[in-house]
mmCIF file of C-alpha atoms in Angstrom:
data_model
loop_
_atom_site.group_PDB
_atom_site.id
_atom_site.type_symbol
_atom_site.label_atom_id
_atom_site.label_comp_id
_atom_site.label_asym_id
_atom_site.label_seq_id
_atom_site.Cartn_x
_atom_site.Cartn_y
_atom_site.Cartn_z
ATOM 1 C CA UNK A 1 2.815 19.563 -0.442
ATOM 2 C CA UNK A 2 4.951 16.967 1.239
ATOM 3 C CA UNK A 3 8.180 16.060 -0.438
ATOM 4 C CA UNK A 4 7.353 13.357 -3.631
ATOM 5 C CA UNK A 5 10.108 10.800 -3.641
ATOM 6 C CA UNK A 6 10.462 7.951 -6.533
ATOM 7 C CA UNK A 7 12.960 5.032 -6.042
ATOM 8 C CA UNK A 8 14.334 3.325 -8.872
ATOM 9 C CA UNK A 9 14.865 -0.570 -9.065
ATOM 10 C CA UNK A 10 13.933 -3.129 -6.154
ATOM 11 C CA UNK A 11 14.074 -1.124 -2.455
ATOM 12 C CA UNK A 12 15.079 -3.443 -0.018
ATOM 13 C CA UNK A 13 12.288 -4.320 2.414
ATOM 14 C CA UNK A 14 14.153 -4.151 5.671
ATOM 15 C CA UNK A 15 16.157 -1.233 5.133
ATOM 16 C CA UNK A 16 12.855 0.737 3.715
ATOM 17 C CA UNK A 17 11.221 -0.056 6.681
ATOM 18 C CA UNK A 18 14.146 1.258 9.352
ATOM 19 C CA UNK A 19 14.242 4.473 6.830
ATOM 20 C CA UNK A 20 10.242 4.921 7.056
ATOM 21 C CA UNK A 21 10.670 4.511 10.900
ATOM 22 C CA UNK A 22 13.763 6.785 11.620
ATOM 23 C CA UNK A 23 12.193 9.498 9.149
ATOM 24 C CA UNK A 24 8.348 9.362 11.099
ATOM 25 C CA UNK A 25 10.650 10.337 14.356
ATOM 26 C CA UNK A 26 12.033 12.900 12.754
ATOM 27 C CA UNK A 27 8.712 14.478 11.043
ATOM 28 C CA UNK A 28 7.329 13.765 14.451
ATOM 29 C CA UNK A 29 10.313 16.045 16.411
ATOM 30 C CA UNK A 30 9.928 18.559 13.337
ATOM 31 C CA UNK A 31 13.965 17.371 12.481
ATOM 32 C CA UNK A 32 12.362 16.692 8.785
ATOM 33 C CA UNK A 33 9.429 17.589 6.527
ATOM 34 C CA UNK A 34 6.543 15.247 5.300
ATOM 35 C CA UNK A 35 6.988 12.795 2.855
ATOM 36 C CA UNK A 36 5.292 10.735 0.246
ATOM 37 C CA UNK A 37 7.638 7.842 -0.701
ATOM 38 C CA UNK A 38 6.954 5.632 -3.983
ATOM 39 C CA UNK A 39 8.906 2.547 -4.143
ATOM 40 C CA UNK A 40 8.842 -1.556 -5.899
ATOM 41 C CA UNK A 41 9.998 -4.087 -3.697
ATOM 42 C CA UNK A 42 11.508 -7.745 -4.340
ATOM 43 C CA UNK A 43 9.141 -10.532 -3.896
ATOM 44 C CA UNK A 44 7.989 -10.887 -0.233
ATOM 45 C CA UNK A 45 5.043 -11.229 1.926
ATOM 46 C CA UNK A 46 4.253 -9.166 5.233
ATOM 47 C CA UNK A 47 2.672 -9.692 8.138
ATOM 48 C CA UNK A 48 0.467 -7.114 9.699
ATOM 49 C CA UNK A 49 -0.415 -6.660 13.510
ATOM 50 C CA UNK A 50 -3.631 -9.060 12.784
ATOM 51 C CA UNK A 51 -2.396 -11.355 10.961
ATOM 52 C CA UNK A 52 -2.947 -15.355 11.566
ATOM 53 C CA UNK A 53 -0.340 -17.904 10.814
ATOM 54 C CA UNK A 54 -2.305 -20.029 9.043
ATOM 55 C CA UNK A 55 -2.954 -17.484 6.807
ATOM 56 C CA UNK A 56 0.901 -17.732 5.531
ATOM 57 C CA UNK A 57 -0.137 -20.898 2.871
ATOM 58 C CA UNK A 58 3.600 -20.943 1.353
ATOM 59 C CA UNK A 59 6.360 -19.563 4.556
ATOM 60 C CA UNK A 60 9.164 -21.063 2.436
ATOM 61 C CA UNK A 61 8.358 -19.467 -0.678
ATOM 62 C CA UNK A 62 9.073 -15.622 -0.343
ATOM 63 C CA UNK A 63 11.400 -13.304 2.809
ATOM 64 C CA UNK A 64 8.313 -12.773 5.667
ATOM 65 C CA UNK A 65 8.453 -9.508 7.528
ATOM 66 C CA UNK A 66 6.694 -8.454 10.563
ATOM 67 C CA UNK A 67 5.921 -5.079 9.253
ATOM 68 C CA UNK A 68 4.270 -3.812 12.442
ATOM 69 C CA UNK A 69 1.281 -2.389 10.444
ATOM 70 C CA UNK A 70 -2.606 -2.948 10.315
ATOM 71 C CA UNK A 71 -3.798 -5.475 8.624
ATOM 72 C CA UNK A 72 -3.131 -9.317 7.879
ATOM 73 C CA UNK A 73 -0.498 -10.829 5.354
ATOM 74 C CA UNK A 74 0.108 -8.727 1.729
ATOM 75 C CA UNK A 75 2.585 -9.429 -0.585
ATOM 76 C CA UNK A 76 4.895 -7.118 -2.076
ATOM 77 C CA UNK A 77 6.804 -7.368 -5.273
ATOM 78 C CA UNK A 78 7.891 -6.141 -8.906
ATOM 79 C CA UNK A 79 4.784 -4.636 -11.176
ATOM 80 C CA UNK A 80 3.567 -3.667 -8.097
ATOM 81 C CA UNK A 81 3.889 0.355 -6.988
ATOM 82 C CA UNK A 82 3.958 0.824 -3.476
ATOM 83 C CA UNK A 83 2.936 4.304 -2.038
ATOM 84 C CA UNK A 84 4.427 5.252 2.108
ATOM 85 C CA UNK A 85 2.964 8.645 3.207
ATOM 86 C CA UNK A 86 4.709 9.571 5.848
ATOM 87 C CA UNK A 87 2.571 12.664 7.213
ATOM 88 C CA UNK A 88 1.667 14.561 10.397
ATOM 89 C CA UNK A 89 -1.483 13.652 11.145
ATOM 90 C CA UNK A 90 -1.624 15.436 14.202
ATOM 91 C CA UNK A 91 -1.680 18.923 12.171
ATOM 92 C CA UNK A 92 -4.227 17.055 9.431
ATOM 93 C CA UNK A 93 -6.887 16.406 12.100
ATOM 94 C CA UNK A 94 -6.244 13.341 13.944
ATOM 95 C CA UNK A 95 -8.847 11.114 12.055
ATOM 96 C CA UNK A 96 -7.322 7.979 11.556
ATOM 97 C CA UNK A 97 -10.315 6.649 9.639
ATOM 98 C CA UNK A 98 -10.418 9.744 6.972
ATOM 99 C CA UNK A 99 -7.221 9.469 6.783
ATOM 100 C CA UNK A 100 -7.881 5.673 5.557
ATOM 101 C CA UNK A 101 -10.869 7.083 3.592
ATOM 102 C CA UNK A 102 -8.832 9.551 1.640
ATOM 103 C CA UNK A 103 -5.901 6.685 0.686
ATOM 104 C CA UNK A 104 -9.270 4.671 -0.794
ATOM 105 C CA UNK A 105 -10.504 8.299 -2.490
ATOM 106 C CA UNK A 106 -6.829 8.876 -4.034
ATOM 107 C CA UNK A 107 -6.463 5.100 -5.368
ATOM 108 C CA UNK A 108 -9.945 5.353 -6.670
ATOM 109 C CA UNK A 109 -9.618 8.679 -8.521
ATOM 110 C CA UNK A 110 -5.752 7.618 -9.614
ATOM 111 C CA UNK A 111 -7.538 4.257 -11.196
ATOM 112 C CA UNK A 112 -9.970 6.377 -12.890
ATOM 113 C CA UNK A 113 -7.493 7.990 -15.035
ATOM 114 C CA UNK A 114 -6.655 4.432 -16.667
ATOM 115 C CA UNK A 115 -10.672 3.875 -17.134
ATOM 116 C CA UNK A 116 -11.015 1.565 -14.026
ATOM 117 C CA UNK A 117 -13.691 1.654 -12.093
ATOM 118 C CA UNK A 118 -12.754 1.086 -8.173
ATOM 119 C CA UNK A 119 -14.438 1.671 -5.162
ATOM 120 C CA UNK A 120 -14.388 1.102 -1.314
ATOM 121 C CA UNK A 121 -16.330 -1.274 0.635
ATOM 122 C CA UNK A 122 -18.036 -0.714 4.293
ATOM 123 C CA UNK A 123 -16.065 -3.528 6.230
ATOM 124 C CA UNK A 124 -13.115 -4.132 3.611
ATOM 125 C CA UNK A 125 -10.320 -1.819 3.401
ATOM 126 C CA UNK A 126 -8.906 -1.263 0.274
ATOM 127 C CA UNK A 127 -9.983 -0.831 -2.919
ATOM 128 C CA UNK A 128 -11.720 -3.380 -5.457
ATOM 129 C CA UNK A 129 -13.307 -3.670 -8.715
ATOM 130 C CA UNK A 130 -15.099 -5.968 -10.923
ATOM 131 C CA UNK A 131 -13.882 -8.025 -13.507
ATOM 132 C CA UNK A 132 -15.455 -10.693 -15.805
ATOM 133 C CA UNK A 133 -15.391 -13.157 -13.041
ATOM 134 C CA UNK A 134 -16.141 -11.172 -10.258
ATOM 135 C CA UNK A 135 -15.109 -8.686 -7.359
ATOM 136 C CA UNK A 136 -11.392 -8.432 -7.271
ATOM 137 C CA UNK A 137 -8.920 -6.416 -4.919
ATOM 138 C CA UNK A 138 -6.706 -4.131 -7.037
ATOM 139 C CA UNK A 139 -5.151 -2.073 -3.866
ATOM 140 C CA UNK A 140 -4.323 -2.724 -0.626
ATOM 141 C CA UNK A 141 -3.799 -0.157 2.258
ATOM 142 C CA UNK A 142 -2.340 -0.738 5.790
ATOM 143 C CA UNK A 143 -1.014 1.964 7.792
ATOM 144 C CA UNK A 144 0.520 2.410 11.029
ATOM 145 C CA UNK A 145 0.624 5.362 12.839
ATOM 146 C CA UNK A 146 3.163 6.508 15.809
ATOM 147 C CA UNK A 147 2.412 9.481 17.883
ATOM 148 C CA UNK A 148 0.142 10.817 15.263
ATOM 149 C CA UNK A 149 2.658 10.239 12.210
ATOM 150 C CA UNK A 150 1.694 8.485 9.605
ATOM 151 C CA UNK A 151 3.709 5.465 7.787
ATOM 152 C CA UNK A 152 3.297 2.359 5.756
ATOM 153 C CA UNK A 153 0.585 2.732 3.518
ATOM 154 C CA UNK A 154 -0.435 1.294 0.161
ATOM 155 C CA UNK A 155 -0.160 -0.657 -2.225
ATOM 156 C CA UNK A 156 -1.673 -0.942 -6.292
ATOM 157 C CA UNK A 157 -1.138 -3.863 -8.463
ATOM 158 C CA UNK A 158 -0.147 -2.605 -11.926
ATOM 159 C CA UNK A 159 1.255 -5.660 -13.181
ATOM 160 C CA UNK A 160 2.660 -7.708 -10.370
ATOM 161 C CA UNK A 161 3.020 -11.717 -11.002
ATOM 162 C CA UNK A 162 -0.576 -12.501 -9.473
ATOM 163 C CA UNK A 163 0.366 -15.913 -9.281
ATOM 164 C CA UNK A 164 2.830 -14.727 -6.338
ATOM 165 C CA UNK A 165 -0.274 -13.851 -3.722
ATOM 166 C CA UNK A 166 -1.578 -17.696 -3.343
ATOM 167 C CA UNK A 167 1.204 -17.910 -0.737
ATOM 168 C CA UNK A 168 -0.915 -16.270 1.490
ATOM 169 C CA UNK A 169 -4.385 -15.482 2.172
ATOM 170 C CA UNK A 170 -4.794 -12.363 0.992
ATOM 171 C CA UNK A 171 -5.368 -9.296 3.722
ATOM 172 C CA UNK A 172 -7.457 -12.154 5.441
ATOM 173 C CA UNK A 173 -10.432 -12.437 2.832
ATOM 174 C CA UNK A 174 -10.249 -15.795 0.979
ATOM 175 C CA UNK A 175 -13.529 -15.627 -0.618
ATOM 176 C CA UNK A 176 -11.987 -12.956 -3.117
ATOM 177 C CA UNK A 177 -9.212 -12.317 -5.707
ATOM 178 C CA UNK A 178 -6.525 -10.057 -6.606
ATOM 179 C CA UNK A 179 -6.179 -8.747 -9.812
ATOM 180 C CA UNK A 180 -4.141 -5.808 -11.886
ATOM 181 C CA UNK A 181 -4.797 -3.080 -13.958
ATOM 182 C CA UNK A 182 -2.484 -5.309 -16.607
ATOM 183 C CA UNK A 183 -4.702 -8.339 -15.949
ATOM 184 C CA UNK A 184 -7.710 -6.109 -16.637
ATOM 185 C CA UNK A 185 -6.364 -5.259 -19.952
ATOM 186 C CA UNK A 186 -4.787 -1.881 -19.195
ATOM 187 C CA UNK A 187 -1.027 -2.097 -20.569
ATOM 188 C CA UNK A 188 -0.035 1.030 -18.289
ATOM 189 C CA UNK A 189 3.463 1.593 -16.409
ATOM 190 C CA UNK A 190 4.311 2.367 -13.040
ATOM 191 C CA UNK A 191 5.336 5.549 -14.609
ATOM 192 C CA UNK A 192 1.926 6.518 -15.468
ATOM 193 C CA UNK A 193 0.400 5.559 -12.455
ATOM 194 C CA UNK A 194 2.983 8.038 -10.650
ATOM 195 C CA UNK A 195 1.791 10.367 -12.521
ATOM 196 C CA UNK A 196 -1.857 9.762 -12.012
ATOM 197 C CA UNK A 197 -1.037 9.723 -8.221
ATOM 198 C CA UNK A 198 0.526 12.508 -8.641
ATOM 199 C CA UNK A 199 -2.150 14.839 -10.268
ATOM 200 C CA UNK A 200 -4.899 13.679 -7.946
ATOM 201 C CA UNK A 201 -2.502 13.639 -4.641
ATOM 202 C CA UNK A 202 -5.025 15.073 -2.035
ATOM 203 C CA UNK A 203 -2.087 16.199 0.518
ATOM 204 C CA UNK A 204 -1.525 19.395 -0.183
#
């Protein structure tokens, strides 16, 4: 089992991000073990490797980072638990797509535990449900991965100011919302869904 870290407060994004980078090089020259790294950030929005410009609605509003990822903008912010694996994929099996498939899988079956139904879509990566007005987005994932390490990763809105994401187009996909396990009428903590990540964590 890789090490299971929890940071308290508001993580810097910057500094999380030279951390996540520095410890992948040292996973990858076997200087340090795995880790899975659960953190909340201040409000901010990041840009992924695909991401357009004129999908950044509201560049004054929030910090922008280049976050050097997959993907297209995301935002980041309080309410919202953020999840970096930082694993070595090249002993795991060098898939890069199970290894996306199994981040949907653990969301899913972490989401479950709350009674939320969520599931993956062919095309779409990340997880969604339904709510009364629709499909919604609930998780996002983007990863990057540097000679076969795994970092970035995910991220689950448990009760994040939704208001927050219409700077941006979300991940690229307009035609559909974000919502939260508190906007879906589940008053749960980010405690709980630690815990529930924690039980059904398929990295063993």
């Amino acid at each position: 089992m890789p090490e299971w870290r929890i940071d308290e407060g508001l993580s810097d994004y910057a500094a999380t991000l030279a951390a996540m980078e520095a410890r992948a090089a040292a996973i990858r020259t076997g200087e340090a073990g795995e880790l899975i790294w659960l953190v909340e950030h201040p409000p901010l929005y990041t840009a992924g490797t695909s991401a357009r410009d004129d999908e950044l609605l509201a560049p004054q509003r929030f910090p922008v980072f280049r976050a050097g990822r997959g993907g297209r903008y995301t935002y980041h912010g309080p309410g919202q638990r953020v999840v970096y694996p930082l694993l070595d994929l090249d002993r795991r099996g060098r898939d890069l797509k199970g290894y996306i498939t199994t981040l949907e899988a653990w969301i899913i079956a972490a989401l479950a535990d709350f009674g939320v139904t969520a599931y993956s879509v062919s095309g779409r990566v990340g997880v969604w449900t339904h709510t009364g007005d629709g499909e919604a987005k609930i998780a996002a994932i983007g990863v990057r991965v540097r000679r076969w390490v795994s970092y970035h990763g995910l991220a689950i809105n448990v009760a994040p100011d939704l208001a927050h994401f219409s700077g941006i187009v979300p991940c690229g996909l307009p035609e559909f919302p974000v919502t939260s396990l508190v906007a879906l009428g589940h008053q749960v903590s980010l405690a709980d869904v630690d815990a529930a990540l924690l039980r059904h964590c398929p990295f063993g």
